[in-house]
Coordinates of C-alpha atoms in Angstrom, one line a residue:
X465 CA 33.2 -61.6 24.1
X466 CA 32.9 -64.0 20.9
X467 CA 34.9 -62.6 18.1
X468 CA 32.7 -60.8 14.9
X469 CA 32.6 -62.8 12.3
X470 CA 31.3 -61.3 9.4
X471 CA 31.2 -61.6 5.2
X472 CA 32.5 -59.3 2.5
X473 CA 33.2 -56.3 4.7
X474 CA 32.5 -57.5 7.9
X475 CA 30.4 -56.4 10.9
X476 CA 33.0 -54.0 11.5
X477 CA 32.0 -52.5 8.8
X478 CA 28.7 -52.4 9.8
X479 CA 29.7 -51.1 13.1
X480 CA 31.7 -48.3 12.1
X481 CA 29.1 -47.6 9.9
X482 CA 26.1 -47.5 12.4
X483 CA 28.4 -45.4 15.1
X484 CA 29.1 -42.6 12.5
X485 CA 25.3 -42.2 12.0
X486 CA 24.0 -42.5 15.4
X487 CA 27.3 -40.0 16.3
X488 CA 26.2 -37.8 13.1
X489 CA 29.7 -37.9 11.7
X490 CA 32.0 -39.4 9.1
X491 CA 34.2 -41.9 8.5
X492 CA 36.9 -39.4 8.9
X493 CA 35.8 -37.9 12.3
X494 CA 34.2 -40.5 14.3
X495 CA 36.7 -42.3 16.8
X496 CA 37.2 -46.0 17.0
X497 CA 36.0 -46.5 20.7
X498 CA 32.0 -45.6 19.3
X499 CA 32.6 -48.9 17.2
X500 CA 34.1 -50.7 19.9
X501 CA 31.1 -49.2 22.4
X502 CA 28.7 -49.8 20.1
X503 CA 29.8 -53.4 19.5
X504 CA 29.8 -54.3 23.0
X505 CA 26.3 -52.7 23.6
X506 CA 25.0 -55.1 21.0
X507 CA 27.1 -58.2 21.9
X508 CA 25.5 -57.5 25.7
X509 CA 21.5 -57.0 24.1
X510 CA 19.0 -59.3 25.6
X511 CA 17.4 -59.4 22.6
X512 CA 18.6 -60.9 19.7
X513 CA 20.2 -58.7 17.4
X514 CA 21.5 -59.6 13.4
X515 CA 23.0 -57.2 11.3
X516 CA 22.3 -57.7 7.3
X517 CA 23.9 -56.3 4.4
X518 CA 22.7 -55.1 1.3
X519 CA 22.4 -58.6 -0.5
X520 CA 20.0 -60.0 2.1
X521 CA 22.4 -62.1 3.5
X522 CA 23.5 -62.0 7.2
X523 CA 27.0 -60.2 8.5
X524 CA 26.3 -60.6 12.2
X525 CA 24.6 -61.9 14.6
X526 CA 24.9 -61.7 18.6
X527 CA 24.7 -64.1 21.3
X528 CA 20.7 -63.8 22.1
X529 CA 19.7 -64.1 18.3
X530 CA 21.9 -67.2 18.2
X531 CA 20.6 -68.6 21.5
X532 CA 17.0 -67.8 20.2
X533 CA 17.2 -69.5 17.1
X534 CA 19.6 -72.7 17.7
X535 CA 22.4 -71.2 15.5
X536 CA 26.2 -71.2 16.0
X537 CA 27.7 -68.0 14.1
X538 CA 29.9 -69.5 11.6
X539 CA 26.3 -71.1 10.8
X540 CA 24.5 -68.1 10.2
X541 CA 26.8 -65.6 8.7
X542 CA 26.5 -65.2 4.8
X543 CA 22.9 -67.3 4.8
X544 CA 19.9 -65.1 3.2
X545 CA 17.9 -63.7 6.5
X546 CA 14.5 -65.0 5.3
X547 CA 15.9 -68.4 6.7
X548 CA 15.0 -66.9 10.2
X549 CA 11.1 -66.6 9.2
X550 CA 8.4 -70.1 8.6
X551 CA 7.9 -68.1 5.4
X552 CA 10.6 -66.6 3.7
X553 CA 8.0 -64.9 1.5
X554 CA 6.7 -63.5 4.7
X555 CA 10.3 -62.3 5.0
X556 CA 10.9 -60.9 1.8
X557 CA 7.3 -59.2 2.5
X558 CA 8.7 -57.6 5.8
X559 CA 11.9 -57.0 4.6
X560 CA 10.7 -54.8 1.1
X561 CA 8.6 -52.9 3.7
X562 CA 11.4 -52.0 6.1
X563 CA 13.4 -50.9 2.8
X564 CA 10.5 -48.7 1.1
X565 CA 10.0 -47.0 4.4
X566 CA 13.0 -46.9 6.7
X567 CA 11.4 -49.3 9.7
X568 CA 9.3 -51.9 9.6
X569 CA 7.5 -53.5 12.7
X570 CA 5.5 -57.1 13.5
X571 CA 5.2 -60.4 15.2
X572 CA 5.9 -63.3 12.8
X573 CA 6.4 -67.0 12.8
X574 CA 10.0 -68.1 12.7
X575 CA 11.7 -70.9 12.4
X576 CA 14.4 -72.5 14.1
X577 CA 17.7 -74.6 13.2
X578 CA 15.7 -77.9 14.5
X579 CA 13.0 -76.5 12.6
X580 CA 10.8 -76.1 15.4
X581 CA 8.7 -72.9 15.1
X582 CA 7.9 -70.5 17.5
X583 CA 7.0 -66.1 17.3
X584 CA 9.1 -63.4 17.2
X585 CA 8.3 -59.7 17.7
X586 CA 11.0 -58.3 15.0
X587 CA 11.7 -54.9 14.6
X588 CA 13.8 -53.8 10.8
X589 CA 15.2 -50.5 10.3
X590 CA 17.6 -49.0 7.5
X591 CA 21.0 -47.9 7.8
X592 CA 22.5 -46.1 5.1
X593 CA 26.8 -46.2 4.7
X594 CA 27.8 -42.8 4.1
X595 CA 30.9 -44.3 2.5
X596 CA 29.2 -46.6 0.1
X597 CA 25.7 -46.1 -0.2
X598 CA 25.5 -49.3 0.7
X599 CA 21.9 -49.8 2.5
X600 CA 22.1 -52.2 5.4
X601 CA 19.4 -53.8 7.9
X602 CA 19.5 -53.5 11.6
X603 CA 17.2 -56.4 13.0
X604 CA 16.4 -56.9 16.6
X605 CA 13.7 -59.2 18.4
X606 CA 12.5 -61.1 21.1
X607 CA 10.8 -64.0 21.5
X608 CA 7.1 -63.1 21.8
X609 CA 6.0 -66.1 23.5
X610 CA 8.5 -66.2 26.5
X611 CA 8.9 -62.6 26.5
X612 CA 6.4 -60.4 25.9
X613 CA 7.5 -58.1 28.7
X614 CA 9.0 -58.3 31.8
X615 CA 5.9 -57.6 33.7
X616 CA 4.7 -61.6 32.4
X617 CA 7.9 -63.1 33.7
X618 CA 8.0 -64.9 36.9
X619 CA 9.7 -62.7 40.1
X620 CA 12.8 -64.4 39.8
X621 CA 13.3 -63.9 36.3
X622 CA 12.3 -60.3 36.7
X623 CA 15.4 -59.7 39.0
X624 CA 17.9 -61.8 36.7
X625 CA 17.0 -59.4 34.4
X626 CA 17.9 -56.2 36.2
X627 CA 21.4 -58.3 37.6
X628 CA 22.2 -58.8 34.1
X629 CA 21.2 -55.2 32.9
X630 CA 23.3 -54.0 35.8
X631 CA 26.7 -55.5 34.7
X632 CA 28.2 -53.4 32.2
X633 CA 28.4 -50.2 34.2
X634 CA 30.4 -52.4 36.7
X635 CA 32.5 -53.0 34.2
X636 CA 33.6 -49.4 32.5
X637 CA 36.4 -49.1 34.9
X638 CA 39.2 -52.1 33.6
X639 CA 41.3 -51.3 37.0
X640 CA 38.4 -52.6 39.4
X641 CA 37.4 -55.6 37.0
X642 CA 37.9 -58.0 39.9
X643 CA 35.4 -56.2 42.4
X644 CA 33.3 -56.0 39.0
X645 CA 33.1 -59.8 38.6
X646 CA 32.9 -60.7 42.3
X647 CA 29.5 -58.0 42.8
X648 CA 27.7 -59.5 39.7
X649 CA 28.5 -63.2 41.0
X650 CA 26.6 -61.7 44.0
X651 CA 23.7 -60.3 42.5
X652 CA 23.1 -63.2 39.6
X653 CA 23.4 -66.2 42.3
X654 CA 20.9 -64.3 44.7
X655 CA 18.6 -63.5 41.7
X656 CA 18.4 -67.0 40.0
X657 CA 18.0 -68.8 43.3
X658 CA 22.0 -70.6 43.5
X659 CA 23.8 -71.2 46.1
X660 CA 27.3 -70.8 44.6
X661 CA 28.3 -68.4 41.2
X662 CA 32.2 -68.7 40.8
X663 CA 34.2 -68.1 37.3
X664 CA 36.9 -71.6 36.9
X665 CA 39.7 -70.9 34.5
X666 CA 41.7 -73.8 32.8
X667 CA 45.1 -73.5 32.6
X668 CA 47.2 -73.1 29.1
X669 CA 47.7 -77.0 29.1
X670 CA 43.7 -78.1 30.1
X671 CA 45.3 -80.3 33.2
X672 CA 44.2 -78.2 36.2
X673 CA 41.5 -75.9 36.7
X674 CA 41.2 -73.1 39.7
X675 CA 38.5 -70.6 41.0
X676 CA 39.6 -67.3 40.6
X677 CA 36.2 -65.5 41.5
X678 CA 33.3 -66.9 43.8
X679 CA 30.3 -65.7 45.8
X680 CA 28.2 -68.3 48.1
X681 CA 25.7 -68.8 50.6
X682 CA 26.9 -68.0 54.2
X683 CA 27.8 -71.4 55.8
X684 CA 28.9 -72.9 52.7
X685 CA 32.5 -73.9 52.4
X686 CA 34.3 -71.4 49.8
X687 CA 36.1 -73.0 46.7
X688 CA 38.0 -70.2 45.9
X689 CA 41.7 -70.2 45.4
X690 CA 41.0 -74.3 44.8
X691 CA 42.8 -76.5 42.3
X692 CA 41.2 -79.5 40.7
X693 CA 43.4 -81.5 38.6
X694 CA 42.3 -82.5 35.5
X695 CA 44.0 -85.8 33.8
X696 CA 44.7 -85.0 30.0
X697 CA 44.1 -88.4 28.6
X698 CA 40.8 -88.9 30.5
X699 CA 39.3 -85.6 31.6
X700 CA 35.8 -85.7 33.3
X701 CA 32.7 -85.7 30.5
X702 CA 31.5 -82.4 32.0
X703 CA 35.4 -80.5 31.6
X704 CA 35.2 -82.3 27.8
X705 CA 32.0 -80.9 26.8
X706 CA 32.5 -77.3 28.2
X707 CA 36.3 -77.3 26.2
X708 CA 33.6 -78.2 23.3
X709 CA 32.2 -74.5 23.7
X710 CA 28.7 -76.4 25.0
X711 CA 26.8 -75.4 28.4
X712 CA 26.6 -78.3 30.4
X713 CA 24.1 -78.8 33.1
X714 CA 25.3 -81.5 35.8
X715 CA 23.1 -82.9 38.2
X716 CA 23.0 -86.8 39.3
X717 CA 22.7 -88.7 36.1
X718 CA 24.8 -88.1 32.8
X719 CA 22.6 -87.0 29.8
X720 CA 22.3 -90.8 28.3
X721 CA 20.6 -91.2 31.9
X722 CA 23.3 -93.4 33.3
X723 CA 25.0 -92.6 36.6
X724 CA 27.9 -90.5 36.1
X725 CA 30.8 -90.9 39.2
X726 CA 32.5 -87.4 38.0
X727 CA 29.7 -85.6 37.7
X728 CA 28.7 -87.0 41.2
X729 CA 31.9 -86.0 42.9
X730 CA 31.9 -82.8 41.8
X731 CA 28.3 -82.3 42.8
X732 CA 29.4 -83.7 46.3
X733 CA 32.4 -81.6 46.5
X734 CA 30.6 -78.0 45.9
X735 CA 27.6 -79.6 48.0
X736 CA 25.6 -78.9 45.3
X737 CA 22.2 -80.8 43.5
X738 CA 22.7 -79.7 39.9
X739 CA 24.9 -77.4 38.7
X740 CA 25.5 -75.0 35.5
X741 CA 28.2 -74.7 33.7
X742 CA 28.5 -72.1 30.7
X743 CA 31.9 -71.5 28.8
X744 CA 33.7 -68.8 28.5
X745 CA 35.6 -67.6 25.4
X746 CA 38.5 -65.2 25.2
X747 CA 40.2 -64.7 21.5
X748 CA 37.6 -67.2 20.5
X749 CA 39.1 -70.1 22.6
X750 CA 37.3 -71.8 25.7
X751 CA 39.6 -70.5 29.1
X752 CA 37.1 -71.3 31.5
X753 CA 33.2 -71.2 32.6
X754 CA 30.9 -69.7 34.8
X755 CA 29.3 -72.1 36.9
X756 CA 25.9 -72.0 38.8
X757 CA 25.3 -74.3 41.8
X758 CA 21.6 -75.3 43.2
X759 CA 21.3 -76.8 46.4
X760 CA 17.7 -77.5 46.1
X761 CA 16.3 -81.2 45.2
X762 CA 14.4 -81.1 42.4
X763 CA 15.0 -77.1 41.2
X764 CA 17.1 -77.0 38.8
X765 CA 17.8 -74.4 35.6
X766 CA 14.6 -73.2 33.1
X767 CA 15.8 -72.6 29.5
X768 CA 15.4 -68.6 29.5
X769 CA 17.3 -68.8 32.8
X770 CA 19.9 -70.3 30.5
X771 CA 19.8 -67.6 28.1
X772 CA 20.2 -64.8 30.9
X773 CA 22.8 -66.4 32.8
X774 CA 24.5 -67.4 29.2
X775 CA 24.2 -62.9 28.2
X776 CA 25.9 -62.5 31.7
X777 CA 29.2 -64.7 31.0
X778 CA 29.1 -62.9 27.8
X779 CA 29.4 -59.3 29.5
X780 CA 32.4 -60.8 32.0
X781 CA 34.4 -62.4 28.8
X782 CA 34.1 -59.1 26.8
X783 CA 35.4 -57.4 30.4
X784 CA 38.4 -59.9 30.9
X785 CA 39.0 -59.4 27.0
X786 CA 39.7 -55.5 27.3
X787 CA 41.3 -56.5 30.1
X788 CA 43.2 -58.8 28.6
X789 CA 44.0 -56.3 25.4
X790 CA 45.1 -53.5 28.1
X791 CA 47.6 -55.4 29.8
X792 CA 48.9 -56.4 26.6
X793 CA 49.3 -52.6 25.5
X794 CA 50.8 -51.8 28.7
X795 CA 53.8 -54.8 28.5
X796 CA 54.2 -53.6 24.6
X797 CA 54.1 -50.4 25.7
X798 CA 56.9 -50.6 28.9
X799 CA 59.1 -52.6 26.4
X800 CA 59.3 -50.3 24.0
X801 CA 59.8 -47.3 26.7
X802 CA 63.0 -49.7 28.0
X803 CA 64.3 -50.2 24.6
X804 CA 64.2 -46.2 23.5
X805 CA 65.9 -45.6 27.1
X806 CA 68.5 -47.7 26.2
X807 CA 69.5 -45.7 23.3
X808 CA 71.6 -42.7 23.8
X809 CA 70.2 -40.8 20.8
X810 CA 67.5 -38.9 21.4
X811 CA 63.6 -40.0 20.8
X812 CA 60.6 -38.2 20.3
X813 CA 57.5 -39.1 19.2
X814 CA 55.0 -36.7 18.3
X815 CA 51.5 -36.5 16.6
X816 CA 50.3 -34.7 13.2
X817 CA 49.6 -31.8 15.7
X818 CA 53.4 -31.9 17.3
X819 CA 52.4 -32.7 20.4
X820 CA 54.7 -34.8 22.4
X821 CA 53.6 -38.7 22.9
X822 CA 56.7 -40.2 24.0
X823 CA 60.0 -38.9 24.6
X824 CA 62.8 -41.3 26.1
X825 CA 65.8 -40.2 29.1
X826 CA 68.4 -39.4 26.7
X827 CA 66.2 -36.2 25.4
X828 CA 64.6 -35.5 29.0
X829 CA 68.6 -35.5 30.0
X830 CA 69.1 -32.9 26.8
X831 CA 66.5 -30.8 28.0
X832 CA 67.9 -31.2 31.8
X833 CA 71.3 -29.8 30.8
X834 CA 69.9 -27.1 28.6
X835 CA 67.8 -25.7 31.7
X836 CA 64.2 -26.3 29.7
X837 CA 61.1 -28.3 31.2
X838 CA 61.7 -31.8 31.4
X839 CA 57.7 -32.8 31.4
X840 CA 57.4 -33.4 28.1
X841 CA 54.6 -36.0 27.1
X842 CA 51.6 -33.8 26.1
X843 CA 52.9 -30.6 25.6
X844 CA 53.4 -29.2 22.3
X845 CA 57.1 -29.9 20.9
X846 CA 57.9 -26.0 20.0
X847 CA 56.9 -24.8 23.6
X848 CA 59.4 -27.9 25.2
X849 CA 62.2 -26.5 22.7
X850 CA 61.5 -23.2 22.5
X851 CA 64.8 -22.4 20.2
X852 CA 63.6 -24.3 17.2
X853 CA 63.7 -22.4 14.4
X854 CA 60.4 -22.5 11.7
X855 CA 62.3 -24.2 9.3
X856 CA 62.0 -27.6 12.0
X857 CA 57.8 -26.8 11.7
X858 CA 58.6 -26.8 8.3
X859 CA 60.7 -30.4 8.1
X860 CA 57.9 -31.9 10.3
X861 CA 54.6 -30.7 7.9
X862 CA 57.0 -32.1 4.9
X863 CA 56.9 -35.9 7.0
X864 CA 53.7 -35.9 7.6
X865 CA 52.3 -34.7 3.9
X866 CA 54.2 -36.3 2.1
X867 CA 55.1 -39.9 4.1
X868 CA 58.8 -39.9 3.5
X869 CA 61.7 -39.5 6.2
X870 CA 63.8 -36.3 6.7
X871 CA 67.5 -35.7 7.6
X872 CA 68.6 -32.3 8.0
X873 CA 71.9 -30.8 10.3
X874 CA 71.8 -27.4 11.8
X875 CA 73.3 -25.3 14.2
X876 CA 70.9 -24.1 17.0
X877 CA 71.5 -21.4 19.4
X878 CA 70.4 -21.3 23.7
X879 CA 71.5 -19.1 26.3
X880 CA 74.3 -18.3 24.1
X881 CA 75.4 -21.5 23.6
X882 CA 75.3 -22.4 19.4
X883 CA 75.1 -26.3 19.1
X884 CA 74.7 -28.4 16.0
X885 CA 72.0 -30.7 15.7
X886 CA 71.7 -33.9 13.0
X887 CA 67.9 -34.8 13.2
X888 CA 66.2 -38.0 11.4
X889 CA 62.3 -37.9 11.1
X890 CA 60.4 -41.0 10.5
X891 CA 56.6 -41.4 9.5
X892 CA 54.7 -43.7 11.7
X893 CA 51.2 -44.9 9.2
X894 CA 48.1 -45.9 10.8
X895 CA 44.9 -47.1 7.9
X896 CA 47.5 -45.7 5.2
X897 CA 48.0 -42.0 6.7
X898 CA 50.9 -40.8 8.9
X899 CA 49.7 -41.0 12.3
X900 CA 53.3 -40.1 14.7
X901 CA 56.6 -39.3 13.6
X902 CA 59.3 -40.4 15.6
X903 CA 62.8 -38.2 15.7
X904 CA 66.4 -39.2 16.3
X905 CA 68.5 -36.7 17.2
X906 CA 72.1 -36.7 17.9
X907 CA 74.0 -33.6 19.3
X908 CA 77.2 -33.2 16.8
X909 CA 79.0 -30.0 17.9
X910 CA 82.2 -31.8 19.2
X911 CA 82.7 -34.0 16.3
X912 CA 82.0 -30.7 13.8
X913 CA 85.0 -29.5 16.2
X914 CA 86.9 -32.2 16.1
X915 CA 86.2 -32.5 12.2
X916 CA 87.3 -28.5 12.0
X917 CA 90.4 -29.1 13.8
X918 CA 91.6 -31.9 11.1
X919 CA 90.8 -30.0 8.2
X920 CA 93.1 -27.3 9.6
X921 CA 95.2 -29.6 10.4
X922 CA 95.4 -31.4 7.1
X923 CA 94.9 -27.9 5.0
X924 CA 98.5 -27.2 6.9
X925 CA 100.7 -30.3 6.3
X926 CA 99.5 -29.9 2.6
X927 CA 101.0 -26.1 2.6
X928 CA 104.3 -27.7 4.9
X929 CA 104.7 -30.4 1.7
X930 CA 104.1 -28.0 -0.9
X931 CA 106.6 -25.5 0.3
X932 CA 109.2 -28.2 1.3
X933 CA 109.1 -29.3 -2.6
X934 CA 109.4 -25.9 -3.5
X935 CA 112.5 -25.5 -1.3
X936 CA 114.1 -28.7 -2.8
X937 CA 114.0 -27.1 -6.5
X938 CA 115.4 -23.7 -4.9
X939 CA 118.5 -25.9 -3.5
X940 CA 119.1 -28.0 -7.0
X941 CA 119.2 -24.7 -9.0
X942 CA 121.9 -23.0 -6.9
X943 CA 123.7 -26.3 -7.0
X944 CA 123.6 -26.7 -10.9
X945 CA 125.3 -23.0 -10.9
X946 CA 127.9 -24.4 -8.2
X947 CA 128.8 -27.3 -10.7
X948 CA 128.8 -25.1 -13.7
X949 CA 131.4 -22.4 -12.1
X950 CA 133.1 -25.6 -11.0
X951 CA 133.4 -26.8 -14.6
X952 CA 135.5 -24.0 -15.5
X953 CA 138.4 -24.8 -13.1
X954 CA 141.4 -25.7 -14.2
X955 CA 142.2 -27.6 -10.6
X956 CA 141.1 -30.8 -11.4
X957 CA 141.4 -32.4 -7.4
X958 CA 139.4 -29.4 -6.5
X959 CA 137.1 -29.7 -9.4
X960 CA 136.4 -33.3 -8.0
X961 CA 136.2 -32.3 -5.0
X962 CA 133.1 -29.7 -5.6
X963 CA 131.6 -32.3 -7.5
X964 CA 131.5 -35.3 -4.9
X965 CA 129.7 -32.7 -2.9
X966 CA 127.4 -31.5 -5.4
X967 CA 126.6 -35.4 -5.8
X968 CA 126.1 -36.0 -2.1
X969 CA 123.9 -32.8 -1.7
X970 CA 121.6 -34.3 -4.9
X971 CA 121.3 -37.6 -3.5
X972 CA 120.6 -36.6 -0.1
X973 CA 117.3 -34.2 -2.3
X974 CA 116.6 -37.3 -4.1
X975 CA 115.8 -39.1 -0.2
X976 CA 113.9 -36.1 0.8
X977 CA 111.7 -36.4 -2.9
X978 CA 110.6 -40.0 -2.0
X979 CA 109.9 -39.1 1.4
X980 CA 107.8 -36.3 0.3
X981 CA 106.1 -38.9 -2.2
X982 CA 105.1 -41.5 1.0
X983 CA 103.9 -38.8 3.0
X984 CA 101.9 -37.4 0.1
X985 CA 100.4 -41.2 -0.2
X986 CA 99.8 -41.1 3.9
X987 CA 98.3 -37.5 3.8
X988 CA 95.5 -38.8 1.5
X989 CA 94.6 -41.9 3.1
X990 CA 94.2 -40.3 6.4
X991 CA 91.8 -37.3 4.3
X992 CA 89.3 -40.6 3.2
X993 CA 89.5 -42.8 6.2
X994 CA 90.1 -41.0 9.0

């Protein structure tokens, strides 16, 4: 599906807008997928559709208005939508009405790009932003001339129609997108008269292309699964155009009127007279086309065949682009699973309501050994771990109103066994609100034990030291009274004697002070590093 493109606020805006009315809700209730259905409902209209904002000037426009009136989008978006009408006084005319009384009807003369004219049966109707105010117009027409109704159009046409109509309910199911593509190549070749409908995809570098989907006539030779090689410095005129984003019809002369080999070998290869070709965009880039083969000599494609066949390749690019996006999710999503499995903390993630989005095997493996359920995802986070005190509600409605992270320790108590917890709480935002909070938790009862156990074991060598000092000054003051009674000898060798001892004894205290001193120095560097 071609990518919105839209001024000021966008046709997202618009969108959003529009699915919150026809939903009756509000910006804060309605979900995203109405947008996105909504979107894809218009992108998929056979008629034209344009979406204006409250300046006049266009925001969006879908496939069918642009095929209608000649336009590419980035042409269209921002101009005043009177450009559309012969008259843009008839235009402001129709427009004033539409905004005076909600809806305005008619069949006017309008006015293409080339500036050929031709009539369009136009409907207008008001949309009102809840948000804003803002009033916004809602166009949609179809060509009154070549369309008046499907009971004018030739039988052919009538069934393109319904094939085309029937392709998005094939599509709702993203898992059977294949069978989806290969039943509408079915029904759109059979309705428009081909005799081959396949989808060809380039590939990254635009040197080989391959059919990845195909229907054809029994007793034609399928092209499926076939590579054609494309050489990058002279690629065929018809594989250069359709990179160009342009539908390209092929049959035996180029479009100066001068024969074209490529253009005939390919023709001869798919057995084919003329064939269609009609590019298909993913992300905005050409990937591929959808090609139509006729068989017939002188049949080849009308114009409003064109335009059908052109809303049907839009339908299977907006299908291969969800596709696309879901894969996407799901490889993002299995990364991320991989990574948190990895990590031997444990990992929650929960919604504003605490309901369990995403847990990872190191918590599943907590839960395991603590004899609780083990299937999380979806089930509320207070009825998995039953034991959680209010005060972890409490933690959790703090995160989320306030958009800041938590950290909290606490000991926690199951089956009789008391464990300590260290928890950190991170807000997830999603369009400025927190959306998730994801939790790391980390199971710290034997490193508080081991932690205990040093303290104790610290708290004692400090009581060891300070009664070994203690004891030192005990045996200097006994000696002091030693050398004192000594003193009063009148033996002098025995005198001498006492005192050689008392010296030795003092000195040997002296050792044991220093000592005390370096373990005192050790005793606090363990205390801060250890």
């Amino acid at each position: 599906m071609a990518a919105l493109i839209g001024r000021r606020d966008g046709p997202s805006m618009c969108l959003d807008t529009m699915s919150r009315l026809e939903a009756g809700g509000t910006t804060e209730t309605t979900p995203d997928v109405a947008a996105a259905m909504l979107q894809q409902v218009i992108e998929t209209s056979l008629s034209g559709v344009c979406i204006v904002d409250h300046e006049g000037c266009i925001a969006f426009a879908n496939g069918s208005l642009l095929a209608m009136w000649g336009y590419d989008l980035s042409e269209i978006v921002g101009i005043p939508v009177t450009r559309l009408w012969l008259s843009p006084g008839e235009g402001r005319d129709c427009i004033d009405h539409a905004l005076s009384s909600g809806v305005w009807t008619g069949t006017v003369a309008a006015r293409r790009k080339d500036a050929s004219s031709f009539y369009a049966k136009i409907s207008l109707s008001t949309v009102r932003d809840p948000g804003t105010a803002d009033v916004w117009l809602f166009l949609s027409c179809i060509e009154a001339g070549a369309k008046r109704g499907t009971e004018d159009a030739p039988g052919h046409r009538r069934s393109l129609e319904r094939a085309v109509a029937a392709m998005p309910a094939r599509f709702v199911d993203p898992a059977a997108i294949d069978a989806a593509i290969d039943d509408s190549l079915k029904e759109l070749g059979g309705a428009c008269g081909a005799c081959r409908v396949y989808l060809a995809l380039f590939n990254d570098r635009r040197t080989h292309l391959g059919t990845t989907h195909e229907w054809c006539r029994p007793g034609l030779v399928p092209l499926r699964g076939e590579f054609c090689t494309l050489f990058k410095d002279d690629p065929p005129r018809w594989a250069t155009r359709v990179l160009k984003g342009e539908t390209v019809i092929v049959n035996d002369v180029s479009g100066d009127g001068l024969p074209d080999r490529a253009e005939r070998e390919f023709l001869e290869r798919h057995n084919a007279t003329a064939a269609l070709m009609i590019p298909l965009r993913l992300n905005g880039s050409v990937v591929g086309f959808v090609g139509y083969d006729m068989d017939v000599d002188g049949v080849s494609f009308a114009g409003e065949d064109v335009k059908l066949l052109s809303a049907a390749v839009y339908i299977i690019a907006g299908a291969l682009d969800r596709k696309q996006a879901e894969y996407v999710f799901r490889e993002s999503e299995g990364l991320y699973q991989v990574v948190l499995d990895a990590i031997t903390d444990t990992v929650t993630v929960v919604d504003t309501e605490l309901t369990v989005l995403l847990a990872n095997d190191a918590f599943i493996a907590w839960c395991e050994d603590l004899g609780l359920e083990t299937n999380v995802v979806g089930r509320d986070l207070f009825t998995v771990v039953p034991f959680l005190p209010s005060a972890t509600r409490q933690l959790y409605e703090r995160v989320i109103r306030t958009g800041r992270p938590q950290t909290s320790e606490r000991p926690l108590t199951s089956g009789g066994r008391t464990m300590i917890l260290r928890e950190m709480r991170i807000p997830i935002f999603e369009n400025g609100k927190v959306a998730r909070v994801v939790t790391v938790g980390r199971d710290v009862t034997a490193q508080r034990e081991v932690e205990d156990l040093k303290s104790k074991a610290y708290a004692q060598i400090e009581r060891n030291m300070e009664q070994f000092a203690l004891l030192a000054d005990h045996i200097r003051n006994p000696l002091q009274a030693i050398m004192g009674r000594a003193e009063l000898l009148d033996d002098t060798e025995t005198k001498e004697k006492i005192r050689q001892q008392v010296q030795r004894i003092n000195g040997i205290i002296d050792q044991l002070d220093e000592r005390w001193g370096e373990s005192r120095k050790l005793s606090m560097f363990w205390r801060r590093y250890s």
